[in-house]
Coordinates of C-alpha atoms in Angstrom, one line a residue:
X1 CA -5.4 -12.5 -7.2
X2 CA -2.4 -12.5 -10.1
X3 CA -4.7 -11.0 -12.6
X4 CA -5.6 -7.9 -10.1
X5 CA -1.9 -7.0 -9.7
X6 CA -1.4 -7.8 -13.6
X7 CA -3.6 -5.2 -14.2
X8 CA -2.5 -3.0 -11.2
X9 CA 1.1 -2.8 -12.7
X10 CA 0.2 -2.8 -16.3
X11 CA 2.6 -4.0 -19.2
X12 CA 0.2 -6.9 -20.2
X13 CA -0.2 -7.5 -23.7
X14 CA -3.6 -6.8 -25.0
X15 CA -3.6 -6.9 -28.8
X16 CA -0.9 -8.5 -31.3
X17 CA -1.1 -8.4 -34.6
X18 CA 0.8 -9.3 -38.1
X19 CA 0.9 -6.8 -40.4
X20 CA 1.3 -7.9 -44.5
X21 CA 4.7 -7.3 -44.3
X22 CA 5.5 -9.9 -41.9
X23 CA 6.1 -6.8 -39.0
X24 CA 4.4 -7.6 -35.8
X25 CA 2.3 -4.8 -33.7
X26 CA 1.9 -5.2 -29.9
X27 CA -0.2 -3.3 -27.7
X28 CA 0.3 -3.2 -23.5
X29 CA -2.1 -2.4 -21.1
X30 CA -1.2 0.9 -19.1
X31 CA -1.4 0.3 -14.8
X32 CA -4.2 0.7 -13.4
X33 CA -3.8 3.1 -10.3
X34 CA -7.6 2.0 -8.9
X35 CA -6.9 -1.3 -9.0
X36 CA -3.7 -1.1 -7.2
X37 CA -5.4 1.6 -4.8
X38 CA -8.1 -1.0 -3.9
X39 CA -5.2 -4.2 -3.8
X40 CA -3.6 -1.9 -1.1
X41 CA -6.9 -1.5 1.1
X42 CA -7.5 -4.8 0.9
X43 CA -3.7 -6.2 1.8
X44 CA -3.2 -3.5 4.0
X45 CA -6.4 -2.2 5.6
X46 CA -5.0 -0.3 8.5
X47 CA -3.0 1.9 6.3
X48 CA -4.9 2.3 2.8
X49 CA -8.4 1.5 3.6
X50 CA -10.5 4.8 2.3
X51 CA -11.5 7.3 4.7
X52 CA -14.6 9.3 4.0
X53 CA -14.5 12.8 5.0
X54 CA -17.9 14.0 7.5
X55 CA -18.6 17.3 8.4
X56 CA -19.5 17.9 11.9
X57 CA -21.4 21.1 13.5
X58 CA -22.7 22.6 16.3
X59 CA -25.7 24.0 16.9
X60 CA -27.5 25.9 14.2
X61 CA -24.7 24.9 12.0
X62 CA -22.4 27.0 14.4
X63 CA -19.1 25.9 15.1
X64 CA -17.7 23.3 17.8
X65 CA -15.7 23.9 20.8
X66 CA -13.1 21.1 21.0
X67 CA -10.9 21.1 24.5
X68 CA -8.1 18.6 24.4
X69 CA -8.3 15.6 26.1
X70 CA -5.3 13.9 27.8
X71 CA -6.4 10.3 27.6
X72 CA -7.4 10.7 24.0
X73 CA -4.2 11.9 23.2
X74 CA -2.2 9.1 24.7
X75 CA -4.4 6.6 23.2
X76 CA -3.8 8.2 19.8
X77 CA 0.5 8.3 20.4
X78 CA 0.6 4.8 21.7
X79 CA -1.3 3.1 18.6
X80 CA 0.9 5.0 16.6
X81 CA 3.8 3.7 18.2
X82 CA 2.1 0.2 18.2
X83 CA 1.8 0.7 14.2
X84 CA 5.2 1.6 13.9
X85 CA 6.5 -1.2 16.2
X86 CA 4.5 -3.8 13.7
X87 CA 5.8 -2.0 10.8
X88 CA 9.3 -2.1 11.9
X89 CA 9.2 -5.9 13.4
X90 CA 7.7 -6.9 10.0
X91 CA 10.7 -5.5 8.1
X92 CA 12.7 -7.5 10.2
X93 CA 10.8 -10.7 9.4
X94 CA 11.1 -9.7 5.6
X95 CA 14.9 -9.6 5.7
X96 CA 15.7 -12.0 7.8
X97 CA 13.3 -14.6 5.4
X98 CA 15.3 -12.8 2.5
X99 CA 18.6 -13.8 4.2
X100 CA 17.1 -17.6 4.7
X101 CA 16.3 -18.0 1.4
X102 CA 19.5 -17.2 0.3
X103 CA 19.4 -13.4 -0.6
X104 CA 22.6 -11.9 1.1
X105 CA 21.3 -9.9 3.7
X106 CA 24.3 -8.7 5.7
X107 CA 24.3 -8.3 9.8
X108 CA 24.4 -4.2 9.0
X109 CA 21.1 -4.2 7.2
X110 CA 19.1 -6.1 9.4
X111 CA 20.6 -3.8 11.9
X112 CA 19.7 -0.8 9.8
X113 CA 16.2 -2.0 9.6
X114 CA 15.6 -2.0 13.4

């Protein structure tokens, strides 16, 4: 796991050589965005999983008529609210954990996170 994080953020020494004049040449790895996205997708699948586009067509390749379905809309709204609440709760827990370790989180910062 540490190797994947190091590859994602870059800055790992990949080559070091000493020249005849005594100077050193060093080469560092570049950040790897693909690995970073893969890590995010594995760590936070609800927010970062890959989404594949799907094209839907009606009869004989025509358009599909859509009508609003109140039940579906309410379900989506409740799922969004639940995800937002989970994120806020996690942020609060992260701040409280920092405070218990001595990170100096103030009461104002805890109130701001909620």
